[in-house]
C-alpha positions as a LaTeX table, in Angstrom:
\begin{tabular}{lrrr}
\hline
Residue & $x$ (\AA) & $y$ (\AA) & $z$ (\AA) \\
\hline
Met1 & 0.20 & $-0.25$ & $-0.29$ \\
Ser2 & 1.71 & 3.29 & $-0.81$ \\
Lys3 & 1.80 & 6.29 & 1.62 \\
Asn4 & $-0.61$ & 8.36 & 0.09 \\
Ile5 & $-3.49$ & 5.81 & $-0.22$ \\
Arg6 & $-2.55$ & 4.81 & 3.73 \\
Tyr7 & $-2.22$ & 8.68 & 4.75 \\
Thr8 & $-5.62$ & 9.13 & 2.83 \\
Leu9 & $-7.28$ & 6.19 & 4.75 \\
Leu10 & $-5.73$ & 7.36 & 7.93 \\
Ser11 & $-7.52$ & 10.78 & 7.37 \\
Leu12 & $-10.91$ & 9.11 & 6.10 \\
Arg13 & $-10.43$ & 6.84 & 9.65 \\
Asp14 & $-9.76$ & 10.01 & 12.21 \\
Leu15 & $-12.67$ & 11.62 & 10.33 \\
Leu16 & $-15.21$ & 9.19 & 11.04 \\
Val17 & $-14.05$ & 8.72 & 14.34 \\
Ser18 & $-14.78$ & 12.52 & 14.89 \\
Val19 & $-18.15$ & 12.52 & 13.16 \\
Gly20 & $-19.11$ & 9.48 & 14.88 \\
Pro21 & $-21.13$ & 11.07 & 17.82 \\
Phe22 & $-22.71$ & 13.64 & 15.50 \\
Leu23 & $-24.34$ & 10.72 & 13.26 \\
Leu24 & $-25.40$ & 8.94 & 15.90 \\
Leu25 & $-27.11$ & 11.80 & 17.87 \\
Ala26 & $-28.67$ & 12.75 & 14.43 \\
Val27 & $-29.72$ & 8.73 & 13.57 \\
Gly28 & $-30.97$ & 8.93 & 17.10 \\
Leu29 & $-33.10$ & 12.10 & 16.57 \\
Leu30 & $-34.67$ & 10.97 & 13.03 \\
Ala31 & $-35.51$ & 7.28 & 14.92 \\
Leu32 & $-37.36$ & 9.23 & 17.47 \\
Ala33 & $-39.28$ & 11.41 & 15.03 \\
Tyr34 & $-39.71$ & 8.37 & 13.21 \\
Trp35 & $-41.04$ & 6.33 & 15.55 \\
Trp36 & $-43.29$ & 9.64 & 17.39 \\
Leu37 & $-44.77$ & 10.41 & 13.48 \\
Asp38 & $-45.43$ & 6.66 & 12.89 \\
Pro39 & $-45.14$ & 7.88 & 9.13 \\
Asn40 & $-46.14$ & 4.86 & 7.03 \\
Pro41 & $-49.31$ & 3.56 & 6.72 \\
Pro42 & $-50.87$ & 0.32 & 7.86 \\
Lys43 & $-50.86$ & $-2.30$ & 5.03 \\
Arg44 & $-54.68$ & $-3.07$ & 5.71 \\
Val45 & $-57.47$ & $-1.03$ & 6.39 \\
Thr46 & $-61.39$ & $-2.23$ & 6.88 \\
Leu47 & $-64.42$ & 0.06 & 5.00 \\
Ala48 & $-67.84$ & $-0.60$ & 6.29 \\
Thr49 & $-69.86$ & $-0.81$ & 3.47 \\
Gly50 & $-73.57$ & $-1.62$ & 2.85 \\
Pro51 & $-75.87$ & $-4.58$ & 1.62 \\
Ala52 & $-74.91$ & $-6.50$ & $-1.74$ \\
Gln53 & $-75.81$ & $-4.66$ & $-4.77$ \\
Ser54 & $-75.87$ & $-1.68$ & $-3.05$ \\
Ala55 & $-73.88$ & 1.87 & $-3.70$ \\
Tyr56 & $-72.12$ & 1.46 & $-1.01$ \\
Asp57 & $-71.29$ & $-2.00$ & $-2.07$ \\
Glu58 & $-70.46$ & $-0.64$ & $-5.49$ \\
Phe59 & $-68.38$ & 2.21 & $-4.36$ \\
Gly60 & $-66.43$ & $-0.07$ & $-1.83$ \\
Lys61 & $-65.26$ & $-1.54$ & $-4.57$ \\
Arg62 & $-63.97$ & 1.17 & $-6.46$ \\
Tyr63 & $-61.91$ & 2.21 & $-3.42$ \\
Ala64 & $-60.62$ & $-0.97$ & $-2.91$ \\
Lys65 & $-59.24$ & $-0.92$ & $-6.17$ \\
Ile66 & $-57.74$ & 2.78 & $-6.17$ \\
Leu67 & $-56.14$ & 2.00 & $-2.83$ \\
Ala68 & $-54.45$ & $-1.49$ & $-4.38$ \\
Glu69 & $-52.89$ & 0.71 & $-6.58$ \\
Asp70 & $-50.46$ & 2.13 & $-3.56$ \\
Gly71 & $-50.42$ & $-1.17$ & $-1.88$ \\
Ile72 & $-52.83$ & $-0.49$ & 0.95 \\
Glu73 & $-55.71$ & $-3.54$ & 0.89 \\
Val74 & $-59.09$ & $-2.36$ & 1.91 \\
Val75 & $-61.48$ & $-5.35$ & 3.31 \\
Leu76 & $-65.03$ & $-4.41$ & 2.43 \\
Leu77 & $-67.36$ & $-5.66$ & 5.04 \\
Pro78 & $-70.96$ & $-5.80$ & 4.16 \\
Ser79 & $-73.37$ & $-4.31$ & 6.23 \\
Gln80 & $-77.37$ & $-3.77$ & 6.70 \\
Gly81 & $-76.70$ & $-0.30$ & 5.65 \\
Ser82 & $-75.77$ & 3.54 & 7.11 \\
Ala83 & $-76.72$ & 3.09 & 10.51 \\
His84 & $-75.06$ & $-0.30$ & 11.23 \\
Asn85 & $-71.84$ & 1.32 & 9.97 \\
Leu86 & $-71.99$ & 4.09 & 12.42 \\
His87 & $-72.81$ & 1.41 & 14.95 \\
Leu88 & $-69.42$ & $-0.45$ & 13.80 \\
Leu89 & $-67.60$ & 2.62 & 13.13 \\
Arg90 & $-68.47$ & 3.94 & 17.66 \\
Lys91 & $-67.37$ & 0.10 & 18.71 \\
Gly92 & $-64.07$ & 0.62 & 16.77 \\
Glu93 & $-64.64$ & $-2.40$ & 14.62 \\
Val94 & $-63.92$ & $-0.75$ & 11.37 \\
Asp95 & $-61.79$ & 2.23 & 10.29 \\
Leu96 & $-64.46$ & 3.58 & 7.83 \\
Gly97 & $-67.63$ & 3.69 & 6.69 \\
Phe98 & $-70.32$ & 5.18 & 4.47 \\
Val99 & $-72.78$ & 7.09 & 6.81 \\
Gln100 & $-75.89$ & 8.98 & 5.61 \\
Gly101 & $-76.99$ & 12.12 & 7.35 \\
Gly102 & $-79.84$ & 12.06 & 9.56 \\
Thr103 & $-79.03$ & 8.04 & 10.10 \\
Ser104 & $-79.32$ & 8.35 & 14.00 \\
Glu105 & $-79.03$ & 10.19 & 16.75 \\
Glu106 & $-75.48$ & 12.20 & 17.60 \\
Arg107 & $-74.12$ & 11.26 & 20.48 \\
Pro108 & $-71.36$ & 13.64 & 22.71 \\
Glu109 & $-68.68$ & 10.87 & 22.54 \\
Asp110 & $-69.15$ & 11.33 & 18.39 \\
Glu111 & $-66.95$ & 14.45 & 17.88 \\
Glu112 & $-64.10$ & 12.62 & 19.99 \\
Asn113 & $-64.00$ & 9.69 & 18.47 \\
Leu114 & $-65.28$ & 10.20 & 14.59 \\
Glu115 & $-64.20$ & 12.17 & 12.11 \\
Ser116 & $-65.67$ & 13.51 & 8.66 \\
Leu117 & $-63.69$ & 12.77 & 5.07 \\
Gly118 & $-65.97$ & 14.96 & 3.48 \\
Ser119 & $-69.63$ & 14.67 & 1.67 \\
Leu120 & $-69.42$ & 12.48 & $-1.07$ \\
Phe121 & $-72.96$ & 12.49 & $-2.74$ \\
Val122 & $-76.76$ & 12.57 & $-2.23$ \\
Glu123 & $-78.97$ & 9.72 & $-1.61$ \\
Pro124 & $-82.59$ & 10.49 & $-2.13$ \\
Val125 & $-85.26$ & 8.72 & $-0.59$ \\
Trp126 & $-86.88$ & 6.54 & $-3.16$ \\
Leu127 & $-90.31$ & 5.79 & $-2.65$ \\
Phe128 & $-91.74$ & 3.62 & $-5.89$ \\
Tyr129 & $-95.20$ & 2.34 & $-4.81$ \\
Arg130 & $-97.43$ & 0.36 & $-7.77$ \\
Glu131 & $-99.37$ & 2.11 & $-9.88$ \\
Asp132 & $-102.70$ & $-0.30$ & $-9.39$ \\
Ala133 & $-102.36$ & 0.29 & $-5.38$ \\
Ala134 & $-102.31$ & 4.04 & $-6.15$ \\
Arg135 & $-105.73$ & 4.15 & $-8.14$ \\
Lys136 & $-107.14$ & 1.28 & $-5.49$ \\
Leu137 & $-105.90$ & 3.30 & $-2.30$ \\
Leu138 & $-106.17$ & 6.84 & $-3.34$ \\
Asp139 & $-109.03$ & 7.18 & $-5.75$ \\
Ala140 & $-111.43$ & 5.25 & $-2.83$ \\
Gly141 & $-114.14$ & 6.73 & $-1.19$ \\
Pro142 & $-117.40$ & 8.30 & $-1.56$ \\
Pro143 & $-117.30$ & 11.20 & $-3.76$ \\
Gly144 & $-117.36$ & 14.72 & $-1.97$ \\
Thr145 & $-116.39$ & 13.58 & 1.14 \\
Pro146 & $-113.89$ & 16.14 & 2.39 \\
Ser147 & $-110.72$ & 15.19 & 3.51 \\
Thr148 & $-107.56$ & 17.39 & 5.31 \\
Lys149 & $-105.06$ & 15.37 & 2.75 \\
Pro150 & $-103.26$ & 16.51 & 0.16 \\
Gln151 & $-105.30$ & 15.50 & $-3.21$ \\
Ala152 & $-103.72$ & 13.34 & $-5.14$ \\
Gly153 & $-101.59$ & 13.91 & $-8.63$ \\
Lys154 & $-102.50$ & 13.12 & $-11.78$ \\
Ala155 & $-100.05$ & 11.86 & $-14.19$ \\
Ser156 & $-100.42$ & 13.45 & $-18.28$ \\
Asp157 & $-101.77$ & 9.88 & $-18.83$ \\
Gly158 & $-104.26$ & 10.14 & $-15.71$ \\
Gln159 & $-102.92$ & 8.09 & $-13.78$ \\
Thr160 & $-103.00$ & 8.92 & $-10.10$ \\
Thr161 & $-99.69$ & 9.32 & $-8.20$ \\
Leu162 & $-98.57$ & 9.86 & $-4.77$ \\
Asn163 & $-97.34$ & 13.36 & $-3.93$ \\
Ser164 & $-97.71$ & 13.24 & 0.16 \\
Leu165 & $-96.63$ & 10.92 & 2.66 \\
Thr166 & $-99.62$ & 11.71 & 4.47 \\
Gln167 & $-101.56$ & 9.45 & 1.97 \\
Leu168 & $-99.78$ & 6.54 & 2.80 \\
Glu169 & $-102.16$ & 5.80 & 5.80 \\
Gly170 & $-103.23$ & 1.92 & 5.16 \\
Trp171 & $-100.46$ & 1.24 & 2.73 \\
Arg172 & $-98.41$ & $-1.96$ & 3.15 \\
Val173 & $-94.59$ & $-0.19$ & 3.22 \\
Asn174 & $-91.15$ & $-1.89$ & 3.39 \\
Thr175 & $-88.70$ & 0.92 & 5.23 \\
Gly176 & $-85.72$ & $-1.23$ & 5.18 \\
Thr177 & $-83.91$ & $-3.27$ & 8.00 \\
Pro178 & $-82.80$ & $-0.98$ & 11.18 \\
Gly179 & $-79.42$ & $-0.76$ & 10.30 \\
Ser180 & $-79.86$ & 0.90 & 7.28 \\
Gly181 & $-80.88$ & 3.96 & 8.66 \\
Ile182 & $-84.65$ & 4.60 & 6.57 \\
Pro183 & $-86.97$ & 3.56 & 9.34 \\
Asn184 & $-85.19$ & 6.11 & 11.69 \\
Leu185 & $-85.51$ & 8.83 & 8.87 \\
Met186 & $-88.76$ & 7.66 & 7.79 \\
Asn187 & $-90.21$ & 8.03 & 11.06 \\
Lys188 & $-88.95$ & 11.51 & 11.19 \\
Leu189 & $-90.52$ & 12.40 & 8.27 \\
Leu190 & $-93.72$ & 10.82 & 8.33 \\
Ala191 & $-93.59$ & 12.77 & 12.26 \\
Ser192 & $-93.39$ & 15.91 & 10.45 \\
Asn193 & $-96.46$ & 15.28 & 8.70 \\
Lys194 & $-98.20$ & 14.47 & 11.62 \\
Val195 & $-98.78$ & 10.79 & 10.54 \\
Asp196 & $-98.74$ & 8.03 & 12.94 \\
Pro197 & $-96.27$ & 4.89 & 12.26 \\
Ser198 & $-99.10$ & 2.46 & 13.27 \\
Thr199 & $-101.50$ & 3.39 & 10.46 \\
Leu200 & $-98.98$ & 2.11 & 7.94 \\
Lys201 & $-98.55$ & $-1.46$ & 7.43 \\
Ile202 & $-94.67$ & $-1.62$ & 8.30 \\
Ser203 & $-92.12$ & $-4.58$ & 7.01 \\
Ala204 & $-88.48$ & $-4.72$ & 7.26 \\
Leu205 & $-86.97$ & $-6.14$ & 4.57 \\
Glu206 & $-84.05$ & $-6.25$ & 2.97 \\
Gln207 & $-83.56$ & $-4.25$ & $-0.32$ \\
Thr208 & $-83.79$ & $-7.23$ & $-2.71$ \\
Pro209 & $-86.66$ & $-9.23$ & $-0.75$ \\
Ala210 & $-88.35$ & $-6.47$ & $-0.66$ \\
Thr211 & $-88.26$ & $-5.27$ & $-4.31$ \\
Met212 & $-89.45$ & $-8.52$ & $-4.83$ \\
Ala213 & $-92.25$ & $-8.70$ & $-3.13$ \\
Leu214 & $-93.00$ & $-4.94$ & $-4.36$ \\
Leu215 & $-93.10$ & $-6.59$ & $-8.16$ \\
Ala216 & $-95.24$ & $-9.54$ & $-6.90$ \\
Gly217 & $-98.28$ & $-7.10$ & $-5.42$ \\
Glu218 & $-97.13$ & $-8.37$ & $-1.56$ \\
Leu219 & $-96.67$ & $-4.29$ & $-0.83$ \\
Asp220 & $-97.88$ & $-1.27$ & $-1.98$ \\
Ala221 & $-94.52$ & 0.92 & $-1.87$ \\
Ile222 & $-91.13$ & 0.34 & $-0.79$ \\
Val223 & $-88.88$ & 3.19 & 0.63 \\
Phe224 & $-84.65$ & 3.15 & 0.59 \\
Ala225 & $-82.01$ & 5.81 & 0.10 \\
Ser226 & $-79.66$ & 5.14 & $-1.86$ \\
Ala227 & $-77.05$ & 6.69 & $-4.93$ \\
Pro228 & $-78.62$ & 6.67 & $-8.58$ \\
Glu229 & $-75.67$ & 3.97 & $-9.28$ \\
Ser230 & $-77.84$ & 1.56 & $-7.01$ \\
Leu231 & $-78.90$ & $-1.26$ & $-9.60$ \\
Met232 & $-82.09$ & $-1.50$ & $-7.94$ \\
Val233 & $-82.94$ & 1.95 & $-8.60$ \\
Gln234 & $-82.08$ & 1.83 & $-12.17$ \\
Met235 & $-84.74$ & $-1.19$ & $-12.42$ \\
Leu236 & $-87.29$ & 0.01 & $-10.71$ \\
Leu237 & $-87.00$ & 3.07 & $-12.80$ \\
Gln238 & $-87.36$ & 1.68 & $-15.74$ \\
Thr239 & $-90.09$ & $-1.12$ & $-14.69$ \\
Pro240 & $-94.07$ & $-0.43$ & $-15.77$ \\
Gly241 & $-96.33$ & $-0.11$ & $-13.12$ \\
Ile242 & $-93.35$ & 0.90 & $-11.00$ \\
Ala243 & $-93.94$ & 4.62 & $-10.18$ \\
Leu244 & $-91.54$ & 7.31 & $-7.94$ \\
Met245 & $-93.11$ & 9.36 & $-5.45$ \\
Asp246 & $-93.00$ & 13.36 & $-6.04$ \\
Phe247 & $-92.19$ & 15.38 & $-3.13$ \\
Pro248 & $-93.79$ & 19.27 & $-3.97$ \\
Gln249 & $-92.59$ & 20.18 & $-0.27$ \\
Ser250 & $-88.98$ & 19.19 & $-1.00$ \\
Glu251 & $-87.88$ & 22.50 & $-0.21$ \\
Ala252 & $-89.70$ & 22.55 & 3.52 \\
Tyr253 & $-88.36$ & 19.27 & 4.36 \\
Ser254 & $-84.66$ & 20.65 & 3.54 \\
Arg255 & $-85.43$ & 23.71 & 6.05 \\
Arg256 & $-86.66$ & 21.00 & 9.09 \\
Phe257 & $-84.24$ & 18.37 & 8.45 \\
Ser258 & $-80.36$ & 20.05 & 8.02 \\
Phe259 & $-79.24$ & 16.80 & 6.26 \\
Leu260 & $-81.81$ & 16.81 & 3.81 \\
Thr261 & $-81.29$ & 18.95 & 0.59 \\
Pro262 & $-83.75$ & 18.99 & $-2.15$ \\
Val263 & $-82.75$ & 17.77 & $-5.49$ \\
Val264 & $-85.15$ & 16.90 & $-8.94$ \\
Leu265 & $-84.64$ & 14.32 & $-10.87$ \\
Pro266 & $-84.87$ & 15.76 & $-14.43$ \\
Arg267 & $-87.49$ & 14.85 & $-17.21$ \\
Gly268 & $-85.27$ & 12.16 & $-19.77$ \\
Met269 & $-82.66$ & 11.83 & $-17.18$ \\
Val270 & $-82.90$ & 7.84 & $-16.87$ \\
Asp271 & $-83.95$ & 7.40 & $-20.59$ \\
Leu272 & $-84.19$ & 10.43 & $-22.78$ \\
Ala273 & $-85.26$ & 7.98 & $-25.46$ \\
Ala274 & $-88.06$ & 6.55 & $-23.69$ \\
Asn275 & $-88.43$ & 9.90 & $-21.68$ \\
Ile276 & $-88.03$ & 8.23 & $-18.13$ \\
Pro277 & $-89.52$ & 9.91 & $-16.13$ \\
Pro278 & $-91.83$ & 11.62 & $-18.33$ \\
His279 & $-91.98$ & 15.11 & $-15.82$ \\
Asp280 & $-89.17$ & 16.33 & $-13.39$ \\
Val281 & $-89.26$ & 14.55 & $-10.13$ \\
Arg282 & $-88.79$ & 16.48 & $-6.83$ \\
Leu283 & $-87.06$ & 14.17 & $-4.16$ \\
Val284 & $-85.47$ & 14.70 & $-0.69$ \\
Ala285 & $-81.89$ & 14.07 & $-0.32$ \\
Pro286 & $-79.66$ & 13.25 & 2.68 \\
Thr287 & $-75.96$ & 13.70 & 2.10 \\
Thr288 & $-73.77$ & 10.64 & 2.67 \\
Ala289 & $-69.91$ & 11.42 & 4.12 \\
Leu290 & $-67.01$ & 9.07 & 4.85 \\
Ile291 & $-66.68$ & 8.45 & 8.28 \\
Ser292 & $-63.24$ & 7.61 & 9.58 \\
His293 & $-62.58$ & 6.18 & 13.26 \\
Lys294 & $-59.87$ & 9.22 & 14.63 \\
Gly295 & $-57.19$ & 6.53 & 15.29 \\
Thr296 & $-56.92$ & 5.55 & 11.37 \\
His297 & $-53.49$ & 6.59 & 10.06 \\
Pro298 & $-53.52$ & 10.36 & 8.42 \\
Ala299 & $-52.02$ & 8.89 & 5.32 \\
Val300 & $-54.57$ & 6.23 & 4.90 \\
Leu301 & $-57.46$ & 8.82 & 5.16 \\
Gln302 & $-55.02$ & 10.96 & 2.72 \\
Leu303 & $-55.55$ & 7.92 & $-0.01$ \\
Phe304 & $-58.90$ & 7.74 & 0.38 \\
Val305 & $-59.70$ & 11.33 & 0.13 \\
Gln306 & $-57.74$ & 11.13 & $-2.84$ \\
Ala307 & $-59.77$ & 7.94 & $-3.92$ \\
Gly308 & $-63.09$ & 10.13 & $-3.52$ \\
Asn309 & $-62.14$ & 12.65 & $-5.73$ \\
Arg310 & $-61.62$ & 10.33 & $-8.16$ \\
Ile311 & $-64.84$ & 8.66 & $-7.53$ \\
His312 & $-67.13$ & 10.93 & $-7.02$ \\
Gly313 & $-66.06$ & 14.44 & $-9.12$ \\
Ser314 & $-67.71$ & 13.50 & $-12.04$ \\
Ala315 & $-71.01$ & 14.90 & $-12.98$ \\
Gly316 & $-74.29$ & 13.02 & $-12.49$ \\
Trp317 & $-77.94$ & 12.86 & $-11.94$ \\
Phe318 & $-77.98$ & 14.75 & $-8.98$ \\
Lys319 & $-74.75$ & 16.82 & $-9.26$ \\
Arg320 & $-72.39$ & 18.98 & $-11.52$ \\
Ala321 & $-68.69$ & 18.06 & $-12.01$ \\
Arg322 & $-66.10$ & 18.73 & $-9.12$ \\
Glu323 & $-69.49$ & 19.74 & $-7.02$ \\
Tyr324 & $-68.38$ & 16.66 & $-4.74$ \\
Pro325 & $-66.77$ & 15.50 & $-2.50$ \\
Asn326 & $-66.89$ & 19.08 & $-0.64$ \\
Leu327 & $-67.18$ & 19.88 & 3.01 \\
Ala328 & $-70.71$ & 21.08 & 3.30 \\
Asn329 & $-73.37$ & 19.33 & 5.32 \\
Asn330 & $-71.56$ & 17.27 & 7.73 \\
Glu331 & $-72.69$ & 16.26 & 10.86 \\
Leu332 & $-69.21$ & 15.47 & 12.19 \\
Pro333 & $-65.78$ & 17.32 & 12.63 \\
Ile334 & $-64.12$ & 17.50 & 9.24 \\
Ser335 & $-60.50$ & 15.64 & 9.39 \\
Ala336 & $-57.38$ & 17.99 & 8.43 \\
Glu337 & $-56.60$ & 15.65 & 5.66 \\
Ala338 & $-59.87$ & 16.08 & 3.68 \\
Glu339 & $-59.81$ & 19.98 & 3.73 \\
Arg340 & $-56.24$ & 19.44 & 2.58 \\
Gly341 & $-57.44$ & 16.84 & $-0.02$ \\
Ile342 & $-60.48$ & 18.35 & $-1.24$ \\
Lys343 & $-59.44$ & 22.10 & $-1.65$ \\
Asn344 & $-56.18$ & 21.20 & $-2.92$ \\
Asp345 & $-54.77$ & 18.73 & $-5.83$ \\
Lys346 & $-52.63$ & 15.58 & $-5.14$ \\
Pro347 & $-49.55$ & 16.63 & $-3.36$ \\
Phe348 & $-46.35$ & 17.50 & $-5.69$ \\
Leu349 & $-44.21$ & 14.69 & $-4.89$ \\
Gln350 & $-47.33$ & 11.96 & $-4.92$ \\
Arg351 & $-47.31$ & 12.84 & $-8.72$ \\
Tyr352 & $-43.70$ & 12.14 & $-9.28$ \\
Leu353 & $-42.50$ & 9.45 & $-6.62$ \\
Pro354 & $-43.88$ & 6.54 & $-5.31$ \\
Phe355 & $-47.03$ & 6.83 & $-2.78$ \\
Trp356 & $-44.76$ & 5.41 & 0.39 \\
Val357 & $-41.74$ & 7.41 & $-0.60$ \\
Ala358 & $-43.39$ & 11.02 & $-1.04$ \\
Asn359 & $-45.39$ & 10.22 & 1.89 \\
Leu360 & $-42.63$ & 10.01 & 4.04 \\
Val361 & $-40.84$ & 12.79 & 2.97 \\
Glu362 & $-44.05$ & 15.22 & 3.09 \\
Arg363 & $-44.79$ & 13.74 & 6.59 \\
Met364 & $-40.94$ & 13.83 & 7.79 \\
Trp365 & $-39.83$ & 17.01 & 6.18 \\
Leu366 & $-40.67$ & 19.01 & 8.98 \\
Val367 & $-39.33$ & 17.24 & 11.78 \\
Met368 & $-35.74$ & 16.64 & 9.51 \\
Gly369 & $-35.76$ & 20.50 & 9.04 \\
Ile370 & $-35.75$ & 20.67 & 12.59 \\
Ile371 & $-33.09$ & 18.33 & 12.94 \\
Ile372 & $-30.82$ & 20.06 & 10.65 \\
Ala373 & $-31.48$ & 23.31 & 12.66 \\
Ile374 & $-30.24$ & 21.42 & 15.61 \\
Met375 & $-27.25$ & 19.62 & 14.44 \\
Leu376 & $-26.15$ & 22.60 & 12.48 \\
Pro377 & $-24.38$ & 24.38 & 14.80 \\
Leu378 & $-23.33$ & 21.60 & 16.61 \\
Ser379 & $-21.19$ & 20.02 & 13.39 \\
Arg380 & $-19.05$ & 23.04 & 14.07 \\
Ile381 & $-17.19$ & 21.14 & 16.95 \\
Val382 & $-16.55$ & 18.85 & 14.09 \\
Pro383 & $-13.32$ & 19.96 & 12.53 \\
Pro384 & $-11.67$ & 21.04 & 16.02 \\
Leu385 & $-12.79$ & 17.67 & 17.71 \\
Tyr386 & $-10.61$ & 15.99 & 14.44 \\
Ala387 & $-7.53$ & 18.30 & 15.15 \\
Phe388 & $-7.54$ & 17.65 & 18.62 \\
Arg389 & $-7.78$ & 13.60 & 17.77 \\
Val390 & $-4.95$ & 13.91 & 14.90 \\
Arg391 & $-2.66$ & 16.33 & 17.13 \\
Ser392 & $-3.67$ & 14.14 & 20.23 \\
Arg393 & $-1.41$ & 11.66 & 18.80 \\
Ile394 & 1.83 & 13.81 & 18.83 \\
Phe395 & 1.05 & 16.28 & 21.78 \\
Arg396 & 0.99 & 13.34 & 24.34 \\
Trp397 & 4.84 & 12.74 & 23.87 \\
Tyr398 & 5.57 & 16.14 & 24.80 \\
Gly399 & 4.81 & 15.65 & 28.26 \\
Gln400 & 7.52 & 12.57 & 28.41 \\
Leu401 & 9.80 & 15.57 & 26.63 \\
Arg402 & 8.98 & 17.98 & 28.77 \\
Asp403 & 9.58 & 15.79 & 32.14 \\
Ile404 & 13.15 & 14.64 & 30.54 \\
Glu405 & 13.87 & 18.67 & 30.08 \\
Gln406 & 12.89 & 19.28 & 33.95 \\
Arg407 & 15.32 & 16.42 & 34.97 \\
Ile408 & 18.02 & 17.84 & 33.06 \\
Asp409 & 17.52 & 21.54 & 34.65 \\
Asn410 & 17.35 & 19.77 & 38.24 \\
Gly411 & 20.66 & 18.24 & 37.41 \\
Asp412 & 20.06 & 14.25 & 37.00 \\
Thr413 & 23.37 & 12.97 & 36.45 \\
Asp414 & 22.05 & 9.69 & 35.04 \\
His415 & 22.48 & 11.22 & 31.61 \\
Gln416 & 22.95 & 7.66 & 29.99 \\
Ala417 & 19.34 & 6.88 & 31.27 \\
Leu418 & 18.32 & 10.57 & 29.69 \\
Phe419 & 19.56 & 9.53 & 26.57 \\
Gln420 & 18.51 & 6.66 & 26.08 \\
Glu421 & 14.48 & 7.86 & 26.97 \\
Leu422 & 15.25 & 10.32 & 23.92 \\
Arg423 & 16.17 & 7.78 & 21.83 \\
Asn424 & 13.22 & 5.90 & 22.88 \\
Leu425 & 11.02 & 8.79 & 22.22 \\
Glu426 & 12.84 & 9.79 & 18.94 \\
Ile427 & 12.23 & 5.58 & 17.86 \\
Arg428 & 8.20 & 6.41 & 18.55 \\
Ala429 & 8.03 & 9.77 & 17.31 \\
Glu430 & 9.36 & 8.20 & 13.72 \\
Lys431 & 6.25 & 5.60 & 13.66 \\
Ile432 & 3.47 & 8.35 & 14.28 \\
Ser433 & 0.95 & 8.75 & 11.49 \\
Val434 & $-0.63$ & 11.84 & 10.83 \\
Pro435 & $-2.37$ & 13.02 & 7.61 \\
Leu436 & $-0.07$ & 15.34 & 5.39 \\
Ser437 & $-1.56$ & 18.55 & 6.44 \\
Tyr438 & $-0.42$ & 18.00 & 10.05 \\
Thr439 & 3.17 & 16.58 & 9.35 \\
Asp440 & 4.62 & 19.96 & 10.16 \\
Glu441 & 3.46 & 19.39 & 13.57 \\
Leu442 & 5.31 & 16.11 & 13.70 \\
Tyr443 & 8.39 & 17.55 & 12.65 \\
Ala444 & 8.21 & 20.18 & 15.15 \\
Leu445 & 8.08 & 17.04 & 18.10 \\
Arg446 & 11.26 & 15.59 & 16.18 \\
Ser447 & 12.89 & 19.15 & 16.00 \\
Asn448 & 12.65 & 19.50 & 19.51 \\
Ile449 & 13.58 & 16.22 & 20.64 \\
His450 & 16.64 & 17.25 & 18.84 \\
Leu451 & 16.54 & 20.58 & 21.52 \\
Val452 & 16.32 & 18.61 & 24.09 \\
Arg453 & 19.43 & 16.03 & 23.08 \\
Lys454 & 21.65 & 18.69 & 22.42 \\
Lys455 & 20.87 & 20.44 & 25.89 \\
Leu456 & 21.79 & 17.39 & 27.37 \\
Gln457 & 24.75 & 16.93 & 25.93 \\
Arg458 & 25.50 & 20.36 & 27.05 \\
Ala459 & 25.24 & 19.54 & 30.72 \\
Asp460 & 26.86 & 15.91 & 30.10 \\
Ala461 & 30.03 & 18.36 & 28.80 \\
Thr462 & 30.05 & 20.28 & 31.63 \\
Thr463 & 29.58 & 16.93 & 34.57 \\
Glu464 & 33.31 & 15.69 & 33.04 \\
\hline
\end{tabular}
């Protein structure tokens, strides 16, 4: 090994030893920050959806597909519906779930344990009924009998139409399972119309069995709240003999209940060629939000918000492009991730880097900046520490040299022993290896040894 390489390696070794404590402190601070911030999300989260073939079920599949692109597995947990999802969230059995406005009464602990990722879409209250049942039940009664109920409407083809909840008395109506949230919503709507639920023949079938019972004539009407993407909605809107109730008082409902929004299903929206529906239909619609448990990792929430922008941001039956998701009509506190994600585009780094890299940098950059601010002043001690380490290999021999000189000045007569000590010291000095930039100090040591030897020689000559 050449001398230049040996001196270079020696210099690097000294530098590493000098920088070592500094690097260990920096690594320790980074490890502590990583543990505290926990920047990497879990690889698996649970999303409560809804019954099979419902809009919640379809949306859940889309979220799972999008998050799988970033390595996050979304486990879809089927449920009875919105109320059941809220129950699962309150118990901490799921990380996220679709919850419809007005699903249940709020609890004080909800604001502490749950948060909203924004309103995703509106779910109109679809009240489908059999046209033959409307003719039979609404047209019955002796002519001229006074009534305080709103009169049944007439379609353009002369069909009797349902236009008020007060007209449902005596009807066989399915309001869905308790877990769907519709029974609670319908109770509120009936109460606002001063209708006693006991005057209706209410059943609690799931959507699919209820739809089959309606088509078979075993039910007069069914009620559920769902996004228009629901297969049941699509099918019933185009089924002959099945009509959709118009809510002419939709604006009044929205003023009475903050979670309801008046919406209109435009004429021909379902099928322009077949003119379905044949006229504008006014509806009331609760807003559905994606609710998360506050223990859910922020990075996961960020991915769900971004997925929500992709899934719900396009134009639809009851919305314009980019109208949803939004931060309106939320009954729970809004997540900070939702506020950032809905108002802004995808973060800059995530456009060019893999999600886990971009997320790590985004969540660690502030802490890294603080660590750098702390370490920069401390880094000033590295050059003096390096210089001290190199020079200490030279300076430590000055103590022995000083001792020999003092013994000469004190008249020590054992000159032979002193000459031998100087010789041994000179041999050791010749073996000292230092970086080339510090060789002047090494030569200074050897020169001082030579000066002390001359001083000893003079003392020895005087003694003789």
